[in-house]
Coordinates of C-alpha atoms and ligand atoms in Angstrom, one line a residue:
M1 CA -3.1 19.3 -42.6
K2 CA -3.2 19.3 -38.8
T3 CA -3.2 22.7 -37.0
E4 CA -0.5 23.4 -34.4
R5 CA -1.8 23.6 -30.8
R6 CA 0.2 25.3 -28.0
F7 CA -0.2 24.6 -24.2
R8 CA 1.5 26.7 -21.6
G9 CA 2.9 25.4 -18.4
I10 CA 6.1 25.9 -16.3
G11 CA 9.5 25.0 -17.7
V12 CA 11.3 23.1 -14.9
S13 CA 14.1 21.5 -16.9
P14 CA 15.7 23.2 -19.9
G15 CA 16.0 21.9 -23.4
I16 CA 13.9 21.1 -26.5
A17 CA 12.5 17.7 -27.3
H18 CA 10.7 16.9 -30.5
G19 CA 9.2 13.4 -31.0
I20 CA 6.2 11.1 -30.4
A21 CA 4.1 11.5 -27.3
F22 CA 3.4 8.6 -24.9
V23 CA 0.5 9.4 -22.6
H24 CA 1.0 7.7 -19.3
R25 CA -2.4 6.9 -17.7
P26 CA -1.7 4.3 -15.1
D27 CA -5.4 3.9 -14.2
D28 CA -6.6 3.5 -17.8
D29 CA -9.9 1.8 -18.2
P30 CA -9.0 -1.2 -20.4
P31 CA -11.2 -0.6 -23.5
P32 CA -14.3 -2.8 -23.9
R33 CA -14.1 -5.6 -26.5
K34 CA -17.2 -7.4 -27.8
V35 CA -16.9 -11.2 -27.5
T36 CA -18.9 -13.8 -29.4
A37 CA -21.6 -16.0 -27.7
G38 CA -19.1 -18.7 -26.7
G39 CA -16.5 -16.1 -26.0
S40 CA -18.1 -15.2 -22.6
D41 CA -17.1 -18.6 -21.2
V42 CA -13.6 -18.0 -22.3
E43 CA -13.6 -14.5 -20.7
V44 CA -14.9 -15.9 -17.4
E45 CA -12.2 -18.6 -17.5
R46 CA -9.6 -15.9 -18.1
L47 CA -10.9 -14.0 -15.1
R48 CA -10.7 -17.0 -12.8
D49 CA -7.1 -17.8 -14.0
A50 CA -6.1 -14.2 -13.4
L51 CA -7.6 -14.2 -9.9
C52 CA -5.7 -17.5 -9.1
A53 CA -2.4 -16.1 -10.4
T54 CA -3.0 -12.9 -8.4
R55 CA -3.7 -14.8 -5.2
K56 CA -0.5 -16.8 -5.7
Q57 CA 1.6 -13.6 -6.2
I58 CA 0.1 -12.0 -3.1
V59 CA 0.9 -15.0 -0.9
E60 CA 4.5 -15.1 -2.3
L61 CA 4.8 -11.4 -1.7
Q62 CA 3.5 -11.7 1.8
E63 CA 6.1 -14.3 2.6
R64 CA 8.9 -12.2 1.2
V65 CA 7.8 -9.1 3.1
E66 CA 7.4 -11.0 6.3
E67 CA 11.0 -12.1 5.9
S68 CA 12.4 -8.6 5.2
L69 CA 10.0 -6.3 7.0
G70 CA 8.3 -8.5 9.6
A71 CA 4.8 -9.9 10.2
K72 CA 3.2 -6.5 11.0
D73 CA 3.9 -5.1 7.5
A74 CA 3.0 -8.4 5.8
A75 CA -0.4 -8.4 7.5
I76 CA -1.8 -5.9 4.9
F77 CA -1.6 -8.7 2.3
E78 CA -4.2 -10.7 4.2
A79 CA -6.7 -7.9 3.2
H80 CA -5.5 -8.2 -0.4
V81 CA -6.1 -12.0 -0.4
M82 CA -9.7 -11.3 0.8
V83 CA -10.2 -9.0 -2.2
V84 CA -9.4 -11.8 -4.7
E85 CA -11.6 -14.2 -2.8
D86 CA -14.6 -11.9 -2.5
G87 CA -17.4 -14.0 -4.0
V88 CA -20.0 -11.2 -4.3
M89 CA -17.6 -9.0 -6.3
I90 CA -16.4 -11.9 -8.6
D91 CA -20.0 -12.9 -9.2
E92 CA -20.8 -9.3 -10.3
V93 CA -17.9 -9.3 -12.7
E94 CA -18.9 -12.6 -14.2
K95 CA -22.5 -11.4 -14.7
M96 CA -21.3 -8.3 -16.4
I97 CA -19.1 -10.3 -18.8
R98 CA -22.1 -12.5 -19.8
R99 CA -24.7 -9.7 -19.8
E100 CA -22.6 -7.3 -22.0
S101 CA -20.6 -9.9 -23.9
C102 CA -17.5 -8.0 -23.0
N103 CA -13.9 -8.8 -22.2
A104 CA -12.9 -9.7 -18.6
E105 CA -10.5 -6.8 -18.0
H106 CA -13.2 -4.2 -18.9
A107 CA -15.8 -5.9 -16.7
F108 CA -13.4 -6.3 -13.8
H109 CA -12.2 -2.7 -14.0
T110 CA -15.8 -1.3 -14.1
V111 CA -17.0 -3.3 -11.1
I112 CA -14.0 -2.8 -8.8
H113 CA -13.9 1.0 -9.6
R114 CA -17.6 1.1 -8.5
Y115 CA -16.5 -0.4 -5.2
I116 CA -13.5 1.9 -4.9
R117 CA -15.6 5.0 -5.4
S118 CA -18.2 4.1 -2.9
L119 CA -15.7 2.9 -0.3
G120 CA -13.6 6.0 -0.8
E121 CA -16.6 8.2 0.1
M122 CA -17.2 6.4 3.5
E123 CA -16.7 8.2 6.8
D124 CA -15.1 5.2 8.4
P125 CA -11.3 5.3 7.9
Y126 CA -11.1 1.5 8.0
L127 CA -13.5 1.3 5.0
R128 CA -11.7 4.0 3.2
E129 CA -8.4 2.1 3.5
R130 CA -10.2 -0.9 2.0
A131 CA -10.6 1.2 -1.2
V132 CA -6.8 1.4 -1.4
D133 CA -6.4 -2.4 -1.0
I134 CA -9.0 -3.0 -3.7
H135 CA -7.2 -0.5 -6.0
D136 CA -3.9 -2.2 -5.4
V137 CA -5.2 -5.7 -6.0
G138 CA -7.3 -4.5 -9.0
R139 CA -4.1 -3.4 -10.7
R140 CA -2.5 -6.7 -10.2
V141 CA -5.5 -8.6 -11.6
I142 CA -5.6 -6.4 -14.7
H143 CA -1.9 -6.8 -15.1
N144 CA -2.4 -10.6 -15.1
L145 CA -5.3 -10.3 -17.5
L146 CA -3.4 -8.1 -19.9
G147 CA -0.1 -9.9 -19.4
R148 CA 1.5 -6.5 -18.8
E149 CA 1.4 -3.5 -16.5
P150 CA -1.2 -1.0 -17.8
A151 CA 0.7 1.8 -19.5
A152 CA 3.7 1.5 -17.2
L153 CA 6.8 3.4 -18.3
G154 CA 8.8 0.2 -18.0
A155 CA 6.9 -0.9 -21.2
L156 CA 8.4 2.0 -23.3
D157 CA 10.3 0.4 -26.2
A158 CA 11.3 3.5 -28.2
P159 CA 12.2 7.1 -27.4
R160 CA 9.1 9.1 -26.4
I161 CA 8.0 12.4 -24.7
V162 CA 6.1 11.2 -21.7
L163 CA 2.8 13.1 -20.9
A164 CA 1.0 12.4 -17.6
H165 CA -1.2 13.9 -14.9
N166 CA 1.6 13.2 -12.5
L167 CA 4.9 11.3 -12.6
T168 CA 6.4 10.1 -9.4
P169 CA 10.1 9.3 -9.1
S170 CA 9.1 5.6 -8.8
D171 CA 7.3 5.9 -12.2
T172 CA 10.2 7.6 -14.0
V173 CA 12.8 5.3 -12.7
Q174 CA 11.1 2.3 -14.4
A175 CA 11.8 3.6 -17.9
R176 CA 15.0 3.0 -19.8
R177 CA 16.9 6.3 -19.9
E178 CA 17.5 6.3 -23.6
F179 CA 13.7 6.1 -24.2
L180 CA 12.9 9.3 -22.2
L181 CA 13.0 12.4 -24.4
G182 CA 11.1 14.7 -22.0
F183 CA 8.3 15.0 -19.4
A184 CA 5.1 17.0 -19.5
T185 CA 2.8 16.8 -16.5
E186 CA -0.4 18.5 -15.3
V187 CA 0.9 18.9 -11.7
G188 CA 4.4 19.5 -10.1
G189 CA 6.8 22.2 -9.2
K190 CA 10.4 23.2 -10.0
T191 CA 11.8 21.3 -7.1
S192 CA 9.5 18.3 -7.2
H193 CA 11.5 15.2 -7.5
T194 CA 10.2 14.6 -11.0
A195 CA 11.7 17.9 -12.1
I196 CA 15.0 17.1 -10.4
M197 CA 15.0 13.7 -12.1
A198 CA 14.5 15.4 -15.5
R199 CA 17.4 17.7 -14.9
S200 CA 19.5 14.8 -13.8
L201 CA 18.6 13.0 -17.0
N202 CA 19.3 16.2 -18.9
I203 CA 15.9 16.1 -20.7
P204 CA 13.4 19.0 -20.9
A205 CA 10.4 19.0 -18.6
V206 CA 7.2 21.2 -18.4
V207 CA 4.8 21.0 -15.4
G208 CA 1.6 22.7 -14.5
L209 CA -0.3 21.8 -17.7
H210 CA -3.6 21.7 -15.8
G211 CA -6.3 19.6 -17.5
K212 CA -4.6 20.1 -20.9
L213 CA -3.2 16.6 -21.4
T214 CA -6.5 14.7 -21.5
A215 CA -7.1 15.7 -25.2
I216 CA -3.7 14.5 -26.4
E217 CA -3.3 10.9 -27.6
S218 CA -0.3 8.6 -27.5
G219 CA 1.4 8.7 -30.9
S220 CA 0.9 12.5 -31.5
E221 CA 3.8 14.5 -32.7
V222 CA 4.9 17.0 -30.0
L223 CA 7.5 19.5 -29.3
L224 CA 8.5 20.3 -25.7
D225 CA 10.1 23.6 -24.8
G226 CA 11.6 23.2 -21.3
Y227 CA 13.0 26.8 -21.5
G228 CA 9.7 28.6 -22.1
G229 CA 7.4 26.0 -20.5
L230 CA 5.5 25.1 -23.7
L231 CA 4.1 21.9 -25.1
I232 CA 3.3 22.2 -28.8
V233 CA 1.2 19.5 -30.4
D234 CA 1.5 19.0 -34.2
P235 CA 4.2 21.7 -34.6
S236 CA 4.3 23.6 -37.9
E237 CA 7.3 23.6 -40.2
Q238 CA 8.0 27.2 -39.1
T239 CA 8.0 26.3 -35.4
L240 CA 10.3 23.3 -36.0
F241 CA 12.7 25.6 -37.9
E242 CA 12.8 28.2 -35.1
Y243 CA 13.3 25.6 -32.4
G244 CA 16.0 23.9 -34.5
A245 CA 18.0 27.2 -34.3
V246 CA 17.5 27.4 -30.5
E247 CA 18.7 23.9 -30.0
A248 CA 21.8 24.4 -32.2
R249 CA 22.7 27.4 -30.1
R250 CA 22.4 25.4 -26.9
K251 CA 24.5 22.6 -28.3
R252 CA 27.3 25.1 -29.2
I253 CA 27.3 26.5 -25.7
D254 CA 27.4 23.0 -24.2
E255 CA 30.3 22.0 -26.5
D256 CA 32.2 25.1 -25.6
L257 CA 31.8 24.3 -21.9
T258 CA 33.1 20.7 -22.2
G259 CA 36.6 22.4 -22.5
L260 CA 36.2 23.5 -18.8
R261 CA 36.1 19.9 -17.5
D262 CA 39.7 19.8 -16.2
T263 CA 40.0 23.5 -15.2
A264 CA 39.6 24.6 -11.6
A265 CA 36.3 26.0 -10.2
A266 CA 38.2 29.1 -9.1
M267 CA 37.2 32.8 -9.3
R268 CA 39.0 35.4 -11.2
D269 CA 40.8 36.4 -8.0
G270 CA 42.0 32.8 -7.6
R271 CA 39.6 31.8 -4.8
P272 CA 38.5 28.2 -5.2
V273 CA 34.8 27.2 -4.8
M274 CA 34.2 23.5 -4.3
L275 CA 31.9 22.3 -7.1
S276 CA 30.3 18.9 -6.7
A277 CA 27.6 16.8 -8.3
N278 CA 24.3 15.5 -7.1
I279 CA 23.5 11.9 -8.1
E280 CA 20.5 9.7 -7.7
Q281 CA 21.9 6.3 -8.7
S282 CA 25.3 4.6 -9.2
D283 CA 24.8 4.9 -12.9
D284 CA 25.1 8.7 -12.6
I285 CA 28.6 8.7 -11.3
A286 CA 30.3 8.5 -14.7
Q287 CA 28.5 11.5 -16.0
A288 CA 29.1 13.4 -12.8
L289 CA 32.9 12.8 -13.0
A290 CA 32.9 13.6 -16.8
S291 CA 31.3 16.9 -16.0
G292 CA 34.3 17.9 -13.9
A293 CA 32.8 17.4 -10.4
E294 CA 35.2 17.5 -7.5
G295 CA 33.1 15.1 -5.6
V296 CA 29.5 14.0 -4.9
G297 CA 27.8 16.6 -2.8
L298 CA 24.6 14.6 -2.5
F299 CA 23.9 10.9 -3.3
R300 CA 20.1 10.5 -2.9
T301 CA 19.8 6.9 -1.9
E302 CA 16.0 6.5 -2.2
F303 CA 16.0 5.2 -5.7
L304 CA 17.3 1.9 -4.6
Y305 CA 14.1 1.4 -2.7
F306 CA 11.6 2.0 -5.5
N307 CA 9.5 -0.4 -7.6
R308 CA 10.1 -3.5 -5.5
D309 CA 8.1 -5.3 -2.9
D310 CA 11.1 -6.0 -0.6
L311 CA 13.8 -3.7 0.8
P312 CA 17.4 -3.7 -0.4
V313 CA 19.5 -5.8 1.9
E314 CA 22.9 -4.7 3.3
D315 CA 25.0 -6.4 0.6
E316 CA 23.0 -5.0 -2.3
Q317 CA 23.3 -1.5 -0.8
F318 CA 27.0 -1.9 -0.1
A319 CA 27.6 -3.0 -3.7
E320 CA 25.8 0.1 -5.0
Y321 CA 27.6 2.5 -2.8
R322 CA 31.0 0.9 -3.4
I323 CA 30.6 1.4 -7.2
V324 CA 30.2 5.2 -6.6
V325 CA 32.9 5.5 -3.9
E326 CA 35.5 3.6 -5.9
A327 CA 34.8 5.5 -9.1
A328 CA 35.1 8.8 -7.3
N329 CA 38.1 7.9 -5.1
P330 CA 39.9 10.0 -3.9
K331 CA 37.1 12.6 -4.4
P332 CA 34.6 12.7 -1.5
V333 CA 31.1 11.2 -1.8
I334 CA 28.4 12.5 0.6
I335 CA 25.9 9.6 1.0
R336 CA 22.6 10.8 2.3
T337 CA 20.7 8.4 4.4
L338 CA 17.2 7.4 3.3
D339 CA 14.7 10.3 2.6
L340 CA 11.6 8.4 1.8
G341 CA 8.2 10.2 2.2
G342 CA 6.9 13.5 0.8
D343 CA 6.7 12.9 -2.9
K344 CA 8.9 9.7 -2.7
L345 CA 6.5 7.1 -1.3
H346 CA 7.4 3.5 -0.8
D347 CA 4.6 1.0 -1.7
Q348 CA 5.0 -1.1 1.4
L349 CA 6.3 1.5 4.0
H350 CA 3.8 4.2 3.1
T351 CA 0.6 2.3 3.2
D352 CA -1.2 4.8 5.4
R353 CA -2.1 7.9 3.4
E354 CA -1.1 11.1 5.1
D355 CA -2.9 14.5 4.7
N356 CA 0.4 16.4 4.7
P357 CA 3.1 14.0 3.6
F358 CA 5.8 16.7 3.4
L359 CA 5.2 17.4 7.1
G360 CA 4.8 13.7 7.9
W361 CA 6.5 10.5 8.1
R362 CA 9.6 11.3 6.1
A363 CA 13.4 10.8 6.0
I364 CA 15.1 10.6 9.4
R365 CA 11.7 10.2 11.1
V366 CA 11.1 7.0 9.2
C367 CA 14.7 5.8 9.9
L368 CA 14.6 6.5 13.7
E369 CA 11.3 4.6 13.9
R370 CA 12.4 1.7 11.6
R371 CA 15.9 1.2 13.1
D372 CA 16.2 -2.1 11.3
I373 CA 16.0 -0.3 7.9
F374 CA 18.3 2.5 9.2
K375 CA 21.0 0.2 10.5
T376 CA 21.0 -1.9 7.3
Q377 CA 21.8 1.3 5.4
L378 CA 24.3 2.7 7.8
R379 CA 26.3 -0.6 7.9
A380 CA 26.3 -0.7 4.1
I381 CA 27.6 2.9 3.9
L382 CA 30.2 2.3 6.6
R383 CA 31.5 -0.8 4.7
A384 CA 31.7 1.2 1.5
S385 CA 33.8 3.8 3.3
A386 CA 36.7 1.4 3.2
Y387 CA 36.9 1.9 -0.5
G388 CA 37.4 5.7 -0.8
K389 CA 36.3 8.9 0.9
V390 CA 32.7 8.7 2.2
K391 CA 30.8 11.2 4.3
I392 CA 27.4 10.4 5.9
M393 CA 24.6 12.9 5.9
F394 CA 21.3 12.8 7.7
P395 CA 18.3 14.5 6.1
M396 CA 15.4 16.5 7.6
I397 CA 17.1 17.0 11.0
S398 CA 14.9 19.5 12.9
G399 CA 16.6 19.5 16.4
L400 CA 19.3 18.1 18.5
P401 CA 17.6 15.0 20.0
E402 CA 17.0 13.6 16.5
L403 CA 20.7 14.2 15.6
R404 CA 21.9 12.6 18.7
D405 CA 19.6 9.7 18.3
A406 CA 20.8 9.2 14.7
K407 CA 24.5 9.5 15.7
G408 CA 23.8 6.9 18.5
V409 CA 22.5 4.4 15.9
L410 CA 25.5 5.1 13.7
E411 CA 27.8 4.4 16.7
E412 CA 26.0 1.1 17.3
C413 CA 26.7 0.1 13.7
R414 CA 30.4 1.1 14.0
A415 CA 30.7 -1.0 17.2
E416 CA 29.1 -4.0 15.5
L417 CA 31.4 -3.8 12.5
R418 CA 34.4 -3.5 14.7
A419 CA 33.3 -6.5 16.7
E420 CA 32.9 -8.4 13.4
N421 CA 36.3 -7.2 12.1
V422 CA 34.7 -5.6 9.1
A423 CA 36.8 -2.7 7.7
F424 CA 35.4 0.9 7.5
D425 CA 36.8 4.4 7.7
E426 CA 37.2 5.2 11.4
M427 CA 37.6 8.9 10.6
I428 CA 34.4 9.1 8.6
E429 CA 32.7 12.5 8.8
T430 CA 29.1 13.0 9.7
G431 CA 27.0 15.9 8.6
I432 CA 23.4 17.0 8.3
M433 CA 21.2 18.7 5.7
I434 CA 19.9 22.0 6.8
E435 CA 16.5 22.0 5.2
V436 CA 14.1 22.6 8.1
P437 CA 13.9 26.2 9.3
S438 CA 14.2 25.2 13.0
A439 CA 17.6 23.6 12.1
A440 CA 18.8 26.8 10.5
M441 CA 17.8 28.7 13.6
I442 CA 19.8 26.5 15.9
A443 CA 22.6 26.0 13.5
D444 CA 25.1 27.2 16.2
L445 CA 24.0 24.3 18.4
L446 CA 24.0 21.7 15.7
A447 CA 27.4 22.8 14.4
K448 CA 29.0 21.6 17.6
E449 CA 28.0 18.1 16.9
V450 CA 28.8 17.5 13.2
S451 CA 31.6 18.0 10.7
F452 CA 29.6 19.7 7.9
F453 CA 26.3 21.2 6.9
S454 CA 24.6 21.0 3.5
L455 CA 21.8 23.4 2.8
G456 CA 18.8 21.6 1.3
T457 CA 17.1 24.7 -0.2
N458 CA 14.4 22.7 -2.0
D459 CA 12.9 21.9 1.3
L460 CA 14.2 25.0 3.2
V461 CA 12.3 27.2 0.8
Q462 CA 9.1 25.2 1.0
Y463 CA 9.1 25.0 4.8
A464 CA 10.2 28.6 5.4
T465 CA 7.6 30.1 3.1
A466 CA 4.8 27.4 3.5
V467 CA 4.8 26.7 -0.2
D468 CA 4.4 23.0 -1.2
R469 CA 7.3 22.4 -3.6
T470 CA 5.2 20.1 -5.8
N471 CA 2.1 22.3 -6.1
E472 CA 2.0 24.1 -9.5
R473 CA -0.9 26.3 -8.4
I474 CA 1.3 28.2 -6.0
A475 CA 4.6 27.8 -7.9
H476 CA 4.8 31.6 -8.3
L477 CA 5.1 31.8 -4.5
Y478 CA 8.0 29.4 -4.4
E479 CA 10.8 32.0 -4.0
P480 CA 14.4 30.9 -3.3
T481 CA 15.4 34.5 -3.0
H482 CA 12.8 35.4 -0.4
P483 CA 14.5 37.6 2.2
G484 CA 13.4 35.1 4.9
V485 CA 15.3 32.3 3.1
L486 CA 18.3 34.5 2.7
R487 CA 18.5 35.1 6.4
L488 CA 18.2 31.4 7.2
I489 CA 21.1 30.7 4.7
K490 CA 23.2 33.4 6.3
M491 CA 22.5 32.2 9.8
T492 CA 23.5 28.7 8.8
V493 CA 26.7 29.8 7.0
D494 CA 27.8 32.1 9.9
A495 CA 27.1 29.4 12.5
A496 CA 29.1 26.8 10.5
H497 CA 32.1 29.1 10.0
A498 CA 32.0 30.2 13.7
A499 CA 32.3 26.5 14.6
G500 CA 35.0 25.9 11.9
I501 CA 32.9 23.5 9.8
H502 CA 32.3 23.3 6.1
V503 CA 28.9 24.4 4.6
G504 CA 27.7 23.4 1.2
I505 CA 24.4 23.7 -0.7
C506 CA 22.9 20.7 -2.5
G507 CA 19.4 22.1 -3.2
E508 CA 18.5 23.1 -6.8
M509 CA 19.7 26.7 -6.0
G510 CA 23.2 25.2 -6.2
G511 CA 22.7 24.8 -10.0
D512 CA 20.9 28.0 -10.6
I513 CA 23.5 30.3 -12.2
S514 CA 21.5 33.4 -11.5
V515 CA 22.1 33.0 -7.8
T516 CA 25.7 31.6 -7.9
P517 CA 27.3 35.0 -7.0
L518 CA 24.8 35.5 -4.2
L519 CA 25.5 32.1 -2.6
I520 CA 29.3 32.6 -2.9
G521 CA 28.9 36.1 -1.4
L522 CA 26.9 34.7 1.5
G523 CA 30.0 32.4 2.2
V524 CA 28.8 29.0 1.1
D525 CA 32.0 26.8 0.7
E526 CA 30.6 24.2 -1.8
L527 CA 28.0 24.2 -4.5
S528 CA 26.5 20.8 -5.5
C529 CA 24.3 20.4 -8.6
G530 CA 23.2 18.1 -11.4
A531 CA 26.0 17.0 -13.8
A532 CA 24.2 18.6 -16.8
V533 CA 24.4 22.2 -15.3
L534 CA 27.7 21.8 -13.6
P535 CA 29.9 23.2 -16.4
H536 CA 27.6 26.2 -16.6
V537 CA 28.1 26.8 -12.8
K538 CA 31.8 26.4 -13.3
R539 CA 31.9 29.0 -16.1
A540 CA 29.9 31.4 -13.9
I541 CA 32.3 30.9 -11.0
R542 CA 35.3 31.5 -13.3
S543 CA 33.8 34.8 -14.4
L544 CA 33.3 36.2 -10.9
D545 CA 35.4 37.7 -8.1
M546 CA 34.8 37.6 -4.4
A547 CA 34.5 41.3 -4.0
A548 CA 31.5 41.5 -6.4
C549 CA 29.8 38.5 -4.8
R550 CA 30.2 39.9 -1.3
A551 CA 28.8 43.3 -2.4
L552 CA 25.8 41.5 -4.0
A553 CA 25.1 39.5 -0.9
E554 CA 25.3 42.6 1.4
S555 CA 23.0 44.5 -0.9
A556 CA 20.6 41.5 -1.2
L557 CA 20.3 41.2 2.5
Q558 CA 19.0 44.8 2.6
C559 CA 16.3 44.0 0.0
D560 CA 12.7 43.8 1.2
T561 CA 11.3 41.4 -1.4
G562 CA 12.4 38.2 -3.2
A563 CA 11.8 39.9 -6.5
A564 CA 14.2 42.7 -5.6
V565 CA 16.9 40.2 -4.6
Q566 CA 16.3 38.2 -7.8
S567 CA 16.6 41.3 -10.0
Q568 CA 19.9 42.3 -8.4
C569 CA 21.2 38.7 -9.0
D570 CA 20.0 38.7 -12.6
E571 CA 21.8 42.0 -13.2
L572 CA 25.1 40.7 -11.9
A573 CA 24.7 37.4 -13.8
R574 CA 24.0 39.3 -17.1
A575 CA 27.0 41.5 -16.6
H576 CA 29.3 38.5 -16.2
Y577 CA 27.9 35.6 -18.3
A578 CA 25.0 36.8 -20.3
E579 CA 25.6 34.1 -23.0
L580 CA 24.7 31.4 -20.5
L581 CA 21.3 32.8 -19.4
Ligands
PEP601 C1 16.7 19.7 -0.7 O1 15.7 19.6 0.0 O2 17.2 20.8 -1.1 C2 17.4 18.5 -1.1 C3 18.6 18.5 -1.7 O3 16.8 17.3 -0.8 P1 15.6 16.7 -1.7 O4 15.4 17.5 -2.9 O5 16.0 15.3 -2.0 O6 14.5 16.8 -0.8
MG602 MG1 15.2 17.8 1.0

């Protein structure tokens, strides 16, 4: 009988999953396979065929990228072609196949990883970049040899709990939703986009399992506890029984809350709080509306750009936005313009590695430099606005010049569409995310130039407290209730109201029921969160009244630590809706 093993991490998406593990190791070394005497010739032939196929794919890709992104971006593929034509390296692989009588993929992987390691250690940045090229091309060659992507999530063909060192949003988006039972990773934080994705899929996730996943094999039986942050391998009968009871309780609460779908998100004193949903893809809109959302408070549009070599053209984007806008109509949909960068990297746009990607070429900074990409998206959003109620939101605004520049590009797109006689909503509202501390501090100036604000607390917390939101090592320092963060939220809300504009919150704090009364007390007009937690937030709102929320906010603003604020919040939440916590 196997003995149960328990690994502790950080629970970042609630729920219990029990099933079979799939260990995602994208850089797996293809295992060696002995071949017979004549087999070496066959393996060398396989290698040459795979190199030819790869060269053909790269050239085709280069042509496509040149069309959509221009010659400058397509130039990187020339370096890729050079890799597959590198005679010295190919010769080395062929020699290894013959010397060791092994399979082509194992020999190829061994040789190129030797090159990658030595180039990666070079001083010269040009040579270090070549390591990235070789890595990229190497994956393609191995893919062609194996006839499939090595261990890609797109290959999942049955429900699995996915274990990985790291999962990026572009990894997770490859898998079919019904096959994802849960995520467990060695790195990551509560507001990393993988955790947000898990909550949006309504599956449990545990991060921060440092170095603990290497010993676990695909096919193992595992239980994932997203509440307590535990991964249990080969769970005992007793453990399964105990967790069965926890799961049954959670199901009962969720079923009770479905009854709230058509009730108002109003407090006991009758005051309404606008409650909206965050969505990542057009597929999410049905669940968002079914949860009782009054609109979409944040449509993250990045997912349309992942796992492809080209960029989505205007018509494709328009079609995607229109699906959401028409389904939600007359409810409003806030479409956020592209926020690539940080932990959402694009294979072709982010070819230069940055030391601090969250402080780097991200979001509006990418869009203002790549106006072609920005204008394509803005035109698509404007066209979708003819089919319902759309609002446009710019991410990562840090100052007025950026905002004015972005509005200028929007104005150009409006003028173009008018000249082309293409319909769009002339009254469309424009707003910004407040997620950079400098923006919160000049919220009074920004408020004069937009119709709404939305607090992006995932980033606001990380930038205000200098805590990388994806770094599990300092996850204990990531404090949404930090007094500094509270002051920034208050400054933003007060500036918005003084200018007579609406202020919402679309960061993960919007779905954290322990801080719902605090946010309402601070004066936030709208809470936007994932569809899975939305009914919980509604129940919390319906148990509260404004006087208690204001008193909590006033008292929290006097606290000197984040822990003290959190403890006051927890106390109020326990008094009003203990059963949800
Ligand atoms: C935020 O920063 O709070 C936010 C909602 O944006 P994202 O999580 O996509 O960075
Ligand atoms: Mg953000």
